[in-house]
PDB file of C-alpha atoms in Angstrom:
ATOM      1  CA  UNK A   1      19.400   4.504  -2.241  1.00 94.00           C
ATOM      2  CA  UNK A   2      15.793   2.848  -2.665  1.00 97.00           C
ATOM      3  CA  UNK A   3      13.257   4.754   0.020  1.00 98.00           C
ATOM      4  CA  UNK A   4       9.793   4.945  -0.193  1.00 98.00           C
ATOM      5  CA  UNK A   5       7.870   7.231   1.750  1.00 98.00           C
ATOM      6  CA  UNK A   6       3.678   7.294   3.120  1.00 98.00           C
ATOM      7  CA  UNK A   7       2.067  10.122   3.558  1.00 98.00           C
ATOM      8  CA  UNK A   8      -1.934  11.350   4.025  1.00 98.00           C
ATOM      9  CA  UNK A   9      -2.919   9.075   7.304  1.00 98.00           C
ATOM     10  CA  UNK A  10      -4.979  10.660   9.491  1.00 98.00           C
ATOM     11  CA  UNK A  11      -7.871  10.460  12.052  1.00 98.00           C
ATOM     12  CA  UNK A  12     -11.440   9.848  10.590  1.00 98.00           C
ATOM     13  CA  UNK A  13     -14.787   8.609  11.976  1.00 98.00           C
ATOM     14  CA  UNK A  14     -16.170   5.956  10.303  1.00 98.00           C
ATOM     15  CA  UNK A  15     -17.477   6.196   6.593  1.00 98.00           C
ATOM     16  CA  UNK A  16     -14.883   8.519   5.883  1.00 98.00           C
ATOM     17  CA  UNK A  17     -11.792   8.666   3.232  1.00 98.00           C
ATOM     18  CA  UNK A  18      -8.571   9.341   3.035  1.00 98.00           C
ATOM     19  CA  UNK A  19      -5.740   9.054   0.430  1.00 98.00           C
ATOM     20  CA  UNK A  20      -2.596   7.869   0.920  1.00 98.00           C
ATOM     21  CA  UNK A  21       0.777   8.056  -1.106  1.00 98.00           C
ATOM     22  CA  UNK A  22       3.427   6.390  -1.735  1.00 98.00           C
ATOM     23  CA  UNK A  23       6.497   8.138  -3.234  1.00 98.00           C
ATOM     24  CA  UNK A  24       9.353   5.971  -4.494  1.00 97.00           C
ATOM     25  CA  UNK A  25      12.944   6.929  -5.068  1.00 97.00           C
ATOM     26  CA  UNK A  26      16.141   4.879  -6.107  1.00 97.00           C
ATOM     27  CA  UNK A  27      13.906   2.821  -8.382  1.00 95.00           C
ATOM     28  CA  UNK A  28      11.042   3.395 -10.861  1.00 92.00           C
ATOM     29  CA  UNK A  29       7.613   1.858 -10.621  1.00 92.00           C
ATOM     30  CA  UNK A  30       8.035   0.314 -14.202  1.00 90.00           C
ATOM     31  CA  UNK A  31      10.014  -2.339 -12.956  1.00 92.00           C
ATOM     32  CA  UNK A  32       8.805  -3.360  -9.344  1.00 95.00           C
ATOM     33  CA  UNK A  33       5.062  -3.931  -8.205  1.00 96.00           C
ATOM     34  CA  UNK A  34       4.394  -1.999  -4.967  1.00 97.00           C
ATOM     35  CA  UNK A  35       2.397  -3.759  -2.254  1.00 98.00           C
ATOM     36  CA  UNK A  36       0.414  -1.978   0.434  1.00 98.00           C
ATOM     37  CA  UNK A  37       0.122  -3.444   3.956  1.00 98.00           C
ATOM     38  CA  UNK A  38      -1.552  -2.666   7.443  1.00 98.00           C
ATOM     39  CA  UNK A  39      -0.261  -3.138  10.855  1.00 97.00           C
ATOM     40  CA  UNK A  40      -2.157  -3.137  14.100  1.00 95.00           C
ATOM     41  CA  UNK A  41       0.172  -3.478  17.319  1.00 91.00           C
ATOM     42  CA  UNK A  42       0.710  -6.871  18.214  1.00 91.00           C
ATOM     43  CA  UNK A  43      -1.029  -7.853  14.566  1.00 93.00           C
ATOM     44  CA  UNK A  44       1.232  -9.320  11.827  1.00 93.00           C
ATOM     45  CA  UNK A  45       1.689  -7.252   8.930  1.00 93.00           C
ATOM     46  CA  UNK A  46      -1.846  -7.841   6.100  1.00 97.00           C
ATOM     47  CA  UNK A  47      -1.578  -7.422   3.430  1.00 98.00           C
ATOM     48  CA  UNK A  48      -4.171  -4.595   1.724  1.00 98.00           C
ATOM     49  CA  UNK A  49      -3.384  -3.883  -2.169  1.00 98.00           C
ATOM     50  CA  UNK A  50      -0.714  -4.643  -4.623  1.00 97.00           C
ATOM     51  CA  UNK A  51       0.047  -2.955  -8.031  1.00 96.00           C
ATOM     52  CA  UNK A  52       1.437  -4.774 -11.132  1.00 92.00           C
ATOM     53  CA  UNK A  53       4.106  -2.339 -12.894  1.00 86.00           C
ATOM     54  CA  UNK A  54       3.530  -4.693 -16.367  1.00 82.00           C
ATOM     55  CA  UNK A  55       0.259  -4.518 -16.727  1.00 83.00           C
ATOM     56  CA  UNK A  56      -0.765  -2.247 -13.635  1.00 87.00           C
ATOM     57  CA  UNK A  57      -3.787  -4.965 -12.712  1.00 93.00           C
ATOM     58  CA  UNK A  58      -4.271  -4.420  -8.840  1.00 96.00           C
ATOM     59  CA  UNK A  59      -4.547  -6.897  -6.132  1.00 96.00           C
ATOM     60  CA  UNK A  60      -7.175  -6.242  -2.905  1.00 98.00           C
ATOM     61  CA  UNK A  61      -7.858  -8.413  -0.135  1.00 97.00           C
ATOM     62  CA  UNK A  62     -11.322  -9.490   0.293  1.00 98.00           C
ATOM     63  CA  UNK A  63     -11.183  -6.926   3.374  1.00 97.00           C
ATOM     64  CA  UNK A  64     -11.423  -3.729   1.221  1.00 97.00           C
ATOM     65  CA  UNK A  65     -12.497  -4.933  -2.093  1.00 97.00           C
ATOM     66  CA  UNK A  66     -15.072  -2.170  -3.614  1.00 98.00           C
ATOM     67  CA  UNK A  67     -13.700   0.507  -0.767  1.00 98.00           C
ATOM     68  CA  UNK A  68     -10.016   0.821  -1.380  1.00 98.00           C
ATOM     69  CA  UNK A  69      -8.565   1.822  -4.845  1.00 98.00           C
ATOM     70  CA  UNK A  70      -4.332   1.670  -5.766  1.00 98.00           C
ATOM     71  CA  UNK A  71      -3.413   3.422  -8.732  1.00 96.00           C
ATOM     72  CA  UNK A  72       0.053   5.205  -9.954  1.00 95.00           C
ATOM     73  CA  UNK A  73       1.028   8.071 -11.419  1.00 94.00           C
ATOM     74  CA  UNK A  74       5.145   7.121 -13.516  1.00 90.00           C
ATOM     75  CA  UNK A  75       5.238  10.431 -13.798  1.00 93.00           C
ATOM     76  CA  UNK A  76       6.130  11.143 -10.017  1.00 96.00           C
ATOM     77  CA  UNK A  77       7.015   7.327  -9.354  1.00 95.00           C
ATOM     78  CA  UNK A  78       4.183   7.215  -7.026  1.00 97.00           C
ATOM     79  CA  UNK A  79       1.662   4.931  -5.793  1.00 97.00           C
ATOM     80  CA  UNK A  80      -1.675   5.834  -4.457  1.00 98.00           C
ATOM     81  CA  UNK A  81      -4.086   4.169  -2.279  1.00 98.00           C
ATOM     82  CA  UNK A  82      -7.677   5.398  -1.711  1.00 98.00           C
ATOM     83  CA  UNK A  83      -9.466   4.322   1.551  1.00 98.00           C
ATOM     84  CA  UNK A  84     -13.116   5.213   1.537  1.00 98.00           C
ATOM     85  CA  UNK A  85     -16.229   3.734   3.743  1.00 98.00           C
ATOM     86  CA  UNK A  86     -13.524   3.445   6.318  1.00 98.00           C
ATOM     87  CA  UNK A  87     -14.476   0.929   8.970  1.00 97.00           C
ATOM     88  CA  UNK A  88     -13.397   0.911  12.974  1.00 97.00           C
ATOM     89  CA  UNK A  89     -11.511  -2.225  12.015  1.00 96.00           C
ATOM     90  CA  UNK A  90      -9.056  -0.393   9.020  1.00 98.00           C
ATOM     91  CA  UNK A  91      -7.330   1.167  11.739  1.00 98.00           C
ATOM     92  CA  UNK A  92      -3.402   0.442  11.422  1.00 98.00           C
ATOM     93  CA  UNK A  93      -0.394   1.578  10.294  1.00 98.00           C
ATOM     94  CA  UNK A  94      -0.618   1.748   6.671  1.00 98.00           C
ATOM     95  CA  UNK A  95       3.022   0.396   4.943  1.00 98.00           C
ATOM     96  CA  UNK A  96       4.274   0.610   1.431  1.00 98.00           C
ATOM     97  CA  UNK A  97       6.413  -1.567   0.128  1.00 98.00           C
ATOM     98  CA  UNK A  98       8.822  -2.679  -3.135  1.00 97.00           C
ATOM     99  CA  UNK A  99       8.619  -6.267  -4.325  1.00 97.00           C
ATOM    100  CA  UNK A 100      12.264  -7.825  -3.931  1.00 96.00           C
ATOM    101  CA  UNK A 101      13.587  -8.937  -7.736  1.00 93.00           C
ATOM    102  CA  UNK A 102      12.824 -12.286  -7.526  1.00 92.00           C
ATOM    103  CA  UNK A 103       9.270 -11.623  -7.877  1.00 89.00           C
ATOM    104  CA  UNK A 104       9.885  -9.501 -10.504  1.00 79.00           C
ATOM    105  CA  UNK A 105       6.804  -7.161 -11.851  1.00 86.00           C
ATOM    106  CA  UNK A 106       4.496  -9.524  -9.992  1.00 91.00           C
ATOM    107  CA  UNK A 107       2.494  -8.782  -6.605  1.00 94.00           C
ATOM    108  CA  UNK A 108       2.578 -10.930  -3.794  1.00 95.00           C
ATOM    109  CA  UNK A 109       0.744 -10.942  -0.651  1.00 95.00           C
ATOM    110  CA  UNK A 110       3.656 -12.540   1.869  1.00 96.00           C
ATOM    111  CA  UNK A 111       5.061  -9.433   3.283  1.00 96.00           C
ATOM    112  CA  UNK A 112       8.592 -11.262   3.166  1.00 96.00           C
ATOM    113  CA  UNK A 113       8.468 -11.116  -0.533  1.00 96.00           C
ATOM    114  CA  UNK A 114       9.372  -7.201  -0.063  1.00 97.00           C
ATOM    115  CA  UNK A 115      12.519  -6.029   0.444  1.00 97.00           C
ATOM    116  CA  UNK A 116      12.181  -2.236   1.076  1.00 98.00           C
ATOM    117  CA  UNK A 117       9.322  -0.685   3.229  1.00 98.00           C
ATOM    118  CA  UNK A 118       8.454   2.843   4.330  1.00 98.00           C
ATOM    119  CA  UNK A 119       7.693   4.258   7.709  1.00 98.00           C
ATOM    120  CA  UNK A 120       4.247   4.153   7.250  1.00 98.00           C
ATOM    121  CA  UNK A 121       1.217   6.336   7.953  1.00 98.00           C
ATOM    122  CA  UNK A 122      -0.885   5.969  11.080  1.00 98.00           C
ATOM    123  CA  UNK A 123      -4.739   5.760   9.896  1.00 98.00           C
ATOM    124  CA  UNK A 124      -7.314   5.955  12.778  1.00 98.00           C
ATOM    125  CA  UNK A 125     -10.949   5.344  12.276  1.00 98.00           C
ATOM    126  CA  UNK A 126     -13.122   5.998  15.579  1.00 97.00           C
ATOM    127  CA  UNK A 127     -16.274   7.895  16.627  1.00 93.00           C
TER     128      UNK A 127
END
């Protein structure tokens, strides 16, 4: 059974970090890239960061280029995502997700192109 689980969302005033995982079962990262995306209500799913599993080259939408970081660690088959100089306007549900097969090791930012998705973790960013 393929499930991916967030975890490390929290409340934080702006300028602050956070780190958030992503821990992947029923599949290993060598294979799939994971993608992360961000959900405000009534928003459509953005999406944030990706992670190659060939080469591990990351993806960042102009949004959080030079604040947000994705890395992963094989050894737990988990994905990472650091959020620092957090901004009023990050706040969202933050989701994880594995790229479907036809994309292969390849990122993509069309959250369609992902066929399994975790519950996400709330991250709020007010004064």
């Amino acid at each position: 059974q393929v499930q991916l689980v967030e975890s490390g969302g929290g409340s934080v005033q702006p300028g602050g970090s956070l780190r958030l995982s992503c821990a992947a079962s029923g599949f290993t990262l060598d294979y799939y890239a994971i993608g992360w995306f961000r959900q405000a209500p009534g928003k459509e799913r953005e999406a944030v960061s990706c992670i190659r599993s060939s080469d591990g080259t990351a993806y960042y939408a102009d949004s959080v280029k030079g604040r947000f970081t994705v890395s992963r660690d094989a050894a737990k088959n988990t994905v990472y995502l650091q959020l620092t100089s957090l901004e009023p306007e990050d706040t969202a549900a933050y989701h994880c997700g594995k790229i479907s097969s036809a994309y292969g090791t390849t990122c993509s930012v069309v959250a369609a192109s992902y066929d399994f998705w975790g519950q996400g973790t709330q991250v709020s960013v007010s004064s």
